[in-house]
XYZ file of C-alpha atoms in Angstrom:
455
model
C 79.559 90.165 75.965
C 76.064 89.257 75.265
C 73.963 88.734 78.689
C 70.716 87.626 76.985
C 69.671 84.396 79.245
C 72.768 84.765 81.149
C 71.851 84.254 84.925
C 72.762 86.617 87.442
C 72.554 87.519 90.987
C 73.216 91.461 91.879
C 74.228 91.785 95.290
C 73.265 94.856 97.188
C 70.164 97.306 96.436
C 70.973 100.477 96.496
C 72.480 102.943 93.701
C 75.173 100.559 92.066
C 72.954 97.292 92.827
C 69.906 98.791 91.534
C 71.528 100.345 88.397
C 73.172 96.742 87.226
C 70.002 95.122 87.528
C 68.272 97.716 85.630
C 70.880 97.695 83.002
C 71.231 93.708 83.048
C 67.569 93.228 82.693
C 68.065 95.269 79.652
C 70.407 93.242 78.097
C 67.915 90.200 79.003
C 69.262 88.214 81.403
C 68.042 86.805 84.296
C 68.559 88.606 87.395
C 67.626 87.535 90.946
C 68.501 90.642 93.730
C 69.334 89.935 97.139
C 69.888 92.361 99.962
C 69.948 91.481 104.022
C 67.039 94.582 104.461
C 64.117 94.776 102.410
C 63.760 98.358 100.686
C 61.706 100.029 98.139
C 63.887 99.192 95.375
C 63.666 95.639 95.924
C 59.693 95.484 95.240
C 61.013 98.373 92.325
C 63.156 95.922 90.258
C 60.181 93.106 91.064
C 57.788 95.114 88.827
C 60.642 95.591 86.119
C 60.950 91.412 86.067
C 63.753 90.712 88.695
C 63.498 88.100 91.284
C 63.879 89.482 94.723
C 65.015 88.140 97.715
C 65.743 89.838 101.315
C 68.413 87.680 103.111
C 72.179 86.402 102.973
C 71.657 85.254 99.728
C 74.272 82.063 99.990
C 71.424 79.495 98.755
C 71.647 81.144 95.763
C 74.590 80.980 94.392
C 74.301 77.368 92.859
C 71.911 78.936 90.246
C 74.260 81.642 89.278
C 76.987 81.932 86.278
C 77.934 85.744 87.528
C 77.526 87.819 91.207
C 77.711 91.810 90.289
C 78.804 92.925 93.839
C 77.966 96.547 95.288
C 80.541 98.835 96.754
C 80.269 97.222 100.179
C 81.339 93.529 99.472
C 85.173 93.019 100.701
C 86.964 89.839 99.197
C 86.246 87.963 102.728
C 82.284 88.638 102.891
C 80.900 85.348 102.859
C 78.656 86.041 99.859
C 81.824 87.642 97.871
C 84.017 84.321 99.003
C 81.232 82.019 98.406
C 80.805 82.929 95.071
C 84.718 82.570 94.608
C 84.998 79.591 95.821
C 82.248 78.279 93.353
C 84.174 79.567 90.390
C 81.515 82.354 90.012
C 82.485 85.318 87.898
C 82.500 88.149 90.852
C 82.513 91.589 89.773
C 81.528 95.646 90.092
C 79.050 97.748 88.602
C 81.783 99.696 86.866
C 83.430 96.484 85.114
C 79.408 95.483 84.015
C 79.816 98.911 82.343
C 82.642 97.952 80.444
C 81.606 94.469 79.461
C 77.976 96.220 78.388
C 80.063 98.794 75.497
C 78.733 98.378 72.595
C 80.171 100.109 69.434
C 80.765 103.596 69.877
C 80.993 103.260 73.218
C 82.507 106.743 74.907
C 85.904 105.861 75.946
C 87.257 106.240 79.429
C 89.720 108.087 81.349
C 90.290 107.022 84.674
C 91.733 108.100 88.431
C 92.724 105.830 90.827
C 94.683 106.783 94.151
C 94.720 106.958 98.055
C 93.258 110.392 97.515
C 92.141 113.327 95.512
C 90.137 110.808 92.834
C 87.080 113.259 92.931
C 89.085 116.472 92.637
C 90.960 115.480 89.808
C 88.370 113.718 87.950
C 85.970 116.564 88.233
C 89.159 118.903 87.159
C 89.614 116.278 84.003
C 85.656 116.894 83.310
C 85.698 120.604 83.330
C 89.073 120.316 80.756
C 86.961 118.053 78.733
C 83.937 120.531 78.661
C 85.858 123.519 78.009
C 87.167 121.578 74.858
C 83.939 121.637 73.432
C 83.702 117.097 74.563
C 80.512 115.614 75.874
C 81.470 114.582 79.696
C 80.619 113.966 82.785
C 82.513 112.900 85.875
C 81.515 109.080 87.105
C 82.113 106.106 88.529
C 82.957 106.174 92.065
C 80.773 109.381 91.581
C 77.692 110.635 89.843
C 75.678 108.350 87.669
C 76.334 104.916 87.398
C 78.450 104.005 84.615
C 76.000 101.460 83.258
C 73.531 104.384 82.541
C 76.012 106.509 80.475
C 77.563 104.403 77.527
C 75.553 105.647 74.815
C 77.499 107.598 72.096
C 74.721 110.055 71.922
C 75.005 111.306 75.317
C 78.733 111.493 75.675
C 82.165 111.518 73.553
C 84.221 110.636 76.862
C 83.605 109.945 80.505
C 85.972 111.015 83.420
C 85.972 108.068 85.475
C 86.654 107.968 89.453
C 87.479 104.168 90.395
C 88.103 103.586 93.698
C 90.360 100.152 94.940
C 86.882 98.505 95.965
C 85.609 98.912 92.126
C 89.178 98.108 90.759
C 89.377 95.020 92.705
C 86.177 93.345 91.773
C 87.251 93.846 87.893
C 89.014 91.626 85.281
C 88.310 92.667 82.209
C 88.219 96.534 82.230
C 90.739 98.513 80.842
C 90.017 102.459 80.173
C 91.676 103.834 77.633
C 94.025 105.800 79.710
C 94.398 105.842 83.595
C 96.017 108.111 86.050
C 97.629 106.827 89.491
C 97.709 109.543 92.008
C 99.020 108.174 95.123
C 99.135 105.615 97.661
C 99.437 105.259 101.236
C 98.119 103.002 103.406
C 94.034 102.596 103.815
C 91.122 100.248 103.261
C 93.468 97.484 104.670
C 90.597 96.162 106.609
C 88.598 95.291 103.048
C 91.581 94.492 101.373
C 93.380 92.435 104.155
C 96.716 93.114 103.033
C 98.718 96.227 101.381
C 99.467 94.201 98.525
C 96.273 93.167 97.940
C 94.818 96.883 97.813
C 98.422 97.999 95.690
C 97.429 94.970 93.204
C 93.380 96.452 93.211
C 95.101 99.872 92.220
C 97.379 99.448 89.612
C 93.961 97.383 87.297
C 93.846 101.100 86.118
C 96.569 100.824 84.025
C 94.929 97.357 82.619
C 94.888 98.835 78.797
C 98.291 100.487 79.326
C 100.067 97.517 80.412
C 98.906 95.574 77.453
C 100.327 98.344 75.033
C 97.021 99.642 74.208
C 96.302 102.746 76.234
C 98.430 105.645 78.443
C 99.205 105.663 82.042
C 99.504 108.717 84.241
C 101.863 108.207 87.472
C 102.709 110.481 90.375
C 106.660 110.976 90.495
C 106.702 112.494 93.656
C 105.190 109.195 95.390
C 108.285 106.568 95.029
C 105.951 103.484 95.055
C 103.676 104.872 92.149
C 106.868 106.050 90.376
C 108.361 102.332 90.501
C 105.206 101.333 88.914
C 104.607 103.653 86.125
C 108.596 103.135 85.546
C 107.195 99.558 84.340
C 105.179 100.876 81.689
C 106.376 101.437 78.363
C 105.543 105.071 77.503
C 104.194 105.587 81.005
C 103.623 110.092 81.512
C 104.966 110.743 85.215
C 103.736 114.547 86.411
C 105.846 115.847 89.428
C 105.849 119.259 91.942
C 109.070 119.031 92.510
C 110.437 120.275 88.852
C 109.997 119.259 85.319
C 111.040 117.012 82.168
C 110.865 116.990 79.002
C 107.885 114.564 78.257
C 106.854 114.731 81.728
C 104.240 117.615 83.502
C 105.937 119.629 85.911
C 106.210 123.141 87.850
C 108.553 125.373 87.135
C 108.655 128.708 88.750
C 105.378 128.722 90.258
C 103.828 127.207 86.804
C 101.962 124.574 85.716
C 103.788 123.190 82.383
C 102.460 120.400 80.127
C 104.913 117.661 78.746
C 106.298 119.962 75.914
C 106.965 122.649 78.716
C 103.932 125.066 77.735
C 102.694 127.032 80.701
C 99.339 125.957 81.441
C 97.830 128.170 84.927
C 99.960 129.779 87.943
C 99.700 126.877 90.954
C 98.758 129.680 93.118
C 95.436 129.894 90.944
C 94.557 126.191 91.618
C 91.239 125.494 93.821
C 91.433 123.803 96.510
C 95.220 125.306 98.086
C 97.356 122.867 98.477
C 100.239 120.827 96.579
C 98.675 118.329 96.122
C 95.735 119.783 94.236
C 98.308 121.084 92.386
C 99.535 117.560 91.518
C 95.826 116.741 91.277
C 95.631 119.446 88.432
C 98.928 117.776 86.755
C 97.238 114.724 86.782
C 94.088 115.811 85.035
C 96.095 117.552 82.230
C 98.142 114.994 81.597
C 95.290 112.877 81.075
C 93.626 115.295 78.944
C 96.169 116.394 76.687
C 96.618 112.106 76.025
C 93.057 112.395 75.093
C 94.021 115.516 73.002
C 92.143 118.320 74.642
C 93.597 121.454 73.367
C 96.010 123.689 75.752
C 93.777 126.883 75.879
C 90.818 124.224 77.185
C 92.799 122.224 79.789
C 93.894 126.403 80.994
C 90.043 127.434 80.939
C 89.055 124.198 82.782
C 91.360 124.645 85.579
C 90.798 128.649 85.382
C 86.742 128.209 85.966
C 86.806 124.794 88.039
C 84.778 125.000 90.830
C 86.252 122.552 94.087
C 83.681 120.278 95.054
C 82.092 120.713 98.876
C 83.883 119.334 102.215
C 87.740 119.533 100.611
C 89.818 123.129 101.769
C 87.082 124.948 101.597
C 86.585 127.948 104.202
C 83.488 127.794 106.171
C 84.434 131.514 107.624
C 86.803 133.482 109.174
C 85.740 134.555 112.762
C 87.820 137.121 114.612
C 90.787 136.695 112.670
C 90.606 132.824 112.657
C 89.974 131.226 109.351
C 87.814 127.648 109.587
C 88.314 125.349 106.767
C 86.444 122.111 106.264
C 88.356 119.107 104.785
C 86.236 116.464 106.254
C 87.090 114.163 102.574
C 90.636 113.743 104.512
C 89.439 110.599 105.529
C 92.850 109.055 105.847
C 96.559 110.237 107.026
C 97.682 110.648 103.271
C 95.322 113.243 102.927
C 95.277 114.719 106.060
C 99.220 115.688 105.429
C 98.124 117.531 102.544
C 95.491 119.474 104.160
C 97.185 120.689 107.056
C 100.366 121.197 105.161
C 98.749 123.995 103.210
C 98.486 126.014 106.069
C 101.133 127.614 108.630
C 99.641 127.575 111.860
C 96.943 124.825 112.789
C 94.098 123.985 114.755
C 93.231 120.553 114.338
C 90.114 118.928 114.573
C 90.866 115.125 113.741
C 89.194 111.348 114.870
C 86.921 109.150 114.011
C 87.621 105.835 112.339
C 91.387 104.819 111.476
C 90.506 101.730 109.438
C 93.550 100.271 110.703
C 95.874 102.411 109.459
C 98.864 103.924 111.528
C 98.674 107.929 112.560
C 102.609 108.535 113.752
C 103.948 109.593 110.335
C 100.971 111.977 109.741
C 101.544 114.022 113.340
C 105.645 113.555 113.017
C 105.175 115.510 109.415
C 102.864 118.196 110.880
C 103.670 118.567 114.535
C 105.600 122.042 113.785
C 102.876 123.832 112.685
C 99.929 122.588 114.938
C 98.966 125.333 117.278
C 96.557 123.221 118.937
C 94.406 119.554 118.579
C 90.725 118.805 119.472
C 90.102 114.932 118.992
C 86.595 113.128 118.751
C 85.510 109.868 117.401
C 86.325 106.112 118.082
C 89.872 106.304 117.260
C 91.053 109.627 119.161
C 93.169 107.682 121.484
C 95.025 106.400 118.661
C 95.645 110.132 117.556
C 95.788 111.242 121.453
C 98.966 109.018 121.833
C 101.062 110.013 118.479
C 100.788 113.293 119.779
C 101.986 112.446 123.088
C 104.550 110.858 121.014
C 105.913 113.563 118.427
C 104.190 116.716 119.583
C 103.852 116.677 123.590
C 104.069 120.412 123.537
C 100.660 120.970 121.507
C 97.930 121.175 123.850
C 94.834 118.641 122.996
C 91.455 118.822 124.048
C 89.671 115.362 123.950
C 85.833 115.639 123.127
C 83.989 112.170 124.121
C 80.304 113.305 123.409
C 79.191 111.519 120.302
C 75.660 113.182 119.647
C 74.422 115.866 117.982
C 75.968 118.618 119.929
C 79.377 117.138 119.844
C 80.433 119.588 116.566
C 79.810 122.582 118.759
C 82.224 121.138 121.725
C 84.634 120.594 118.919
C 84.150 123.681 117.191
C 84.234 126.002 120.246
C 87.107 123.635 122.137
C 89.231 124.975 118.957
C 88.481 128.410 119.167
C 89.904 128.383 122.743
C 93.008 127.046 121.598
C 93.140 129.232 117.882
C 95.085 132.954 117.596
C 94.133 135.611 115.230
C 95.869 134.075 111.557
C 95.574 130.767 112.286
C 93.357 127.754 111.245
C 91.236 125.673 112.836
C 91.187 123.030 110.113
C 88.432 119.847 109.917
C 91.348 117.168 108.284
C 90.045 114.208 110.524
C 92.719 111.489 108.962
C 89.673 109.196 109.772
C 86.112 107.746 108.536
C 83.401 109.587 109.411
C 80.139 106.636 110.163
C 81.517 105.978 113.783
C 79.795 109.066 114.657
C 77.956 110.641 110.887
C 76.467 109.023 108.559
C 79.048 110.027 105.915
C 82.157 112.427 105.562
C 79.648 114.998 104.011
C 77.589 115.195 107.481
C 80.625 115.354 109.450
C 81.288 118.121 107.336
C 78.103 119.753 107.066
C 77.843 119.716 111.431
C 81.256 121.256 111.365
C 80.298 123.871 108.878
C 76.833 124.469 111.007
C 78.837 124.766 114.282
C 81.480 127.366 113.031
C 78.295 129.504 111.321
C 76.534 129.123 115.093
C 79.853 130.381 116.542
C 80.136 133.536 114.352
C 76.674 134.332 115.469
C 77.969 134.034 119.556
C 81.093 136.036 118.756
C 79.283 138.752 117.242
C 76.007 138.965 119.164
């Protein structure tokens, strides 16, 4: 669509806000910026010809025709409902993207889920790559997708799109989307489970119109239904394999004709459901027709991206792994199912969303808990509930030093060949200022606690 003249207000600053303006000031419209702090990129996008403004931004809505809302921005934020209720067109930076293609555009392949967007996507992009493709992983990731839709810098994007981006979108349909999981989470932002299943399924926009694939988890029953809607839909599963489907048989990773692709017990991070992860991104890249040999060499050389199953150190005979991206239950279960005998190190912020299934699943091979963070009660109490023999040490201190209780509360409680495991089933900003902190103070604290043991 053409945005010359077109007047819009960008809500939000930072990396998304900043990158639609940019982009939209490009195309010629008129843009007007409003965030509640003031900030350096504010008086930035002044001097490229934006109009700035540091407040609610609700008086300006009556000179709007679209709102481009940042990341932040649930449906019931009075800006976001304002604009709704004015018949405003209310959308993401990722859906500006799309409606900014122009001919030649690089088309897009897109993961959606509860959890495991980023490993999969970055699996898809290394595929890609080691077919010879232009690519990059983006989206809810890397650079903004409004920066990369030039033909000359890539002949496909991997695209991570979280329920937040899918939500605020109407008109974007990648090519071909995958649908890892679901479970509950972001209930809070979407206010109902619905709501956030509705947000989700906007992945398969293209597909449900008969013009692109869909990629569906068979393992999880709810995306199953859903991809059983779609005509054509590819379903990958751990649990076996079909013809026309990608599977595992016999330890193998197979591709919908049954060709063996990698051993799962090669796949980075452990787990099953990296493995399904890895399904996922092949299916979606031998859609897009990546050759076999490339989506084997991707997966072969793929490097795991920080804070997910990745070992910190083992210190006498106790392994520490840091999973601090299990920011929910859903992904929590996966973490600590790939191991036999746990420590736990879990809390933080719940988001509303219900812990007793998580510690019912995994109460047989916890060895011990150490809770921290606003919600440990929560946690505290399902335990008391479905594992009252595992012994749980509570940690209350919430500065700096409170990784180094943690860490050294679970080494008290860990035996030689287990693992004290950072899967905290919770958000991380009620105590770090993102999951990567919380997992860089863990990572710090076990490194300090190597030095003590061996000193």
């Amino acid at each position: 669509m053409s945005y010359a003249g077109r007047r819009v207000l960008v809500a939000g600053a930072r990396m998304a806000g900043a990158a639609s303006a940019r982009a939209l000031l490009a195309a010629g419209a008129e843009v007007t910026v409003v965030d509640a702090n003031a900030m350096p990129a504010l008086e930035e996008l002044a001097a490229a010809g934006a109009r700035t403004v540091v407040g609610a931004g609700l008086d300006l809505l009556k000179e709007q025709q679209d709102v481009v809302v940042s990341p932040g921005f649930a449906p019931h934020h009075p800006l976001a409902a304002a604009a709704v209720q004015q018949g405003l067109d209310v959308y993401s930076e990722p859906e500006l993207a799309w409606r900014l293609r122009g001919p030649g555009a690089p088309p897009w392949l897109a993961i959606t889920g509860t959890n495991g967007k980023t490993t999969t996507v970055t699996m898809l992009a290394a595929m890609l790559a080691a077919g010879g493709l232009r690519t990059a992983a983006l989206g809810n990731i890397g650079e903004p997708l409004v920066d990369a839709q030039s033909p000359e810098k890539y002949d496909v994007l991997a695209v991570e799109l979280s329920s937040f981006q899918l939500y605020w979108s109407s008109r974007m349909a990648p090519q071909a989307g995958a649908f890892l999981n679901l479970a509950d989470d972001h209930l809070e932002w979407h206010g109902t489970r619905e709501h956030y299943i509705d947000a989700k399924t906007n992945v398969w926009r293209a597909a449900r119109a008969g013009a692109g694939g869909a990629v569906g988890n068979r393992d999880d029953a709810l995306v199953a239904a859903l991809l059983g809607q779609i005509a054509g839909g590819i379903g990958f599963t751990t649990a076996g394999w079909d013809p026309g489907q990608f599977g595992l048989v016999d330890g193998v990773l197979v591709d919908a004709d049954g060709n063996r692709i990698i051993e799962a017990a090669a796949i980075r991070p452990p787990g099953t459901h990296n493995v399904a992860n890895a399904l996922a991104a092949a299916a979606l890249a031998r859609w897009f027709g990546v050759p076999l040999d490339a989506v084997r060499r991707g997966l072969a050389g793929y490097v795991p991206e920080p804070h997910r199953n990745a070992l910190v150190a083992t210190v006498d005979g106790v392994a520490y792994v840091d999973d601090s991206k299990a920011t929910n239950p859903h992904a929590a279960v996966g973490s600590l199912t790939a191991y036999p005998r746990v420590v736990w190190v879990a809390g933080g912020q719940l988001k509303g969303v219900d812990p007793d299934d998580l510690v019912a699943t995994v109460a047989d091979r916890l060895a011990g808990a150490v809770l921290l963070g606003v919600d440990r009660g929560l946690i505290r109490a399902a335990l008391a509930r479905h594992a009252p023999q595992v012994p749980v040490v509570e940690v209350s201190t919430t500065h700096d030093g409170a990784m180094d209780e943690v860490v050294r509360a679970a080494a008290g409680l860990a035996g030689s060949g287990d693992t004290v495991l950072l899967a905290p089933a919770a958000a991380s900003k009620d105590m770090f200022a993102s999951f990567e902190a919380r997992g860089h103070a863990f990572a710090a604290a076990v490194r300090r606690l190597g030095t003590q043991e061996t000193s």
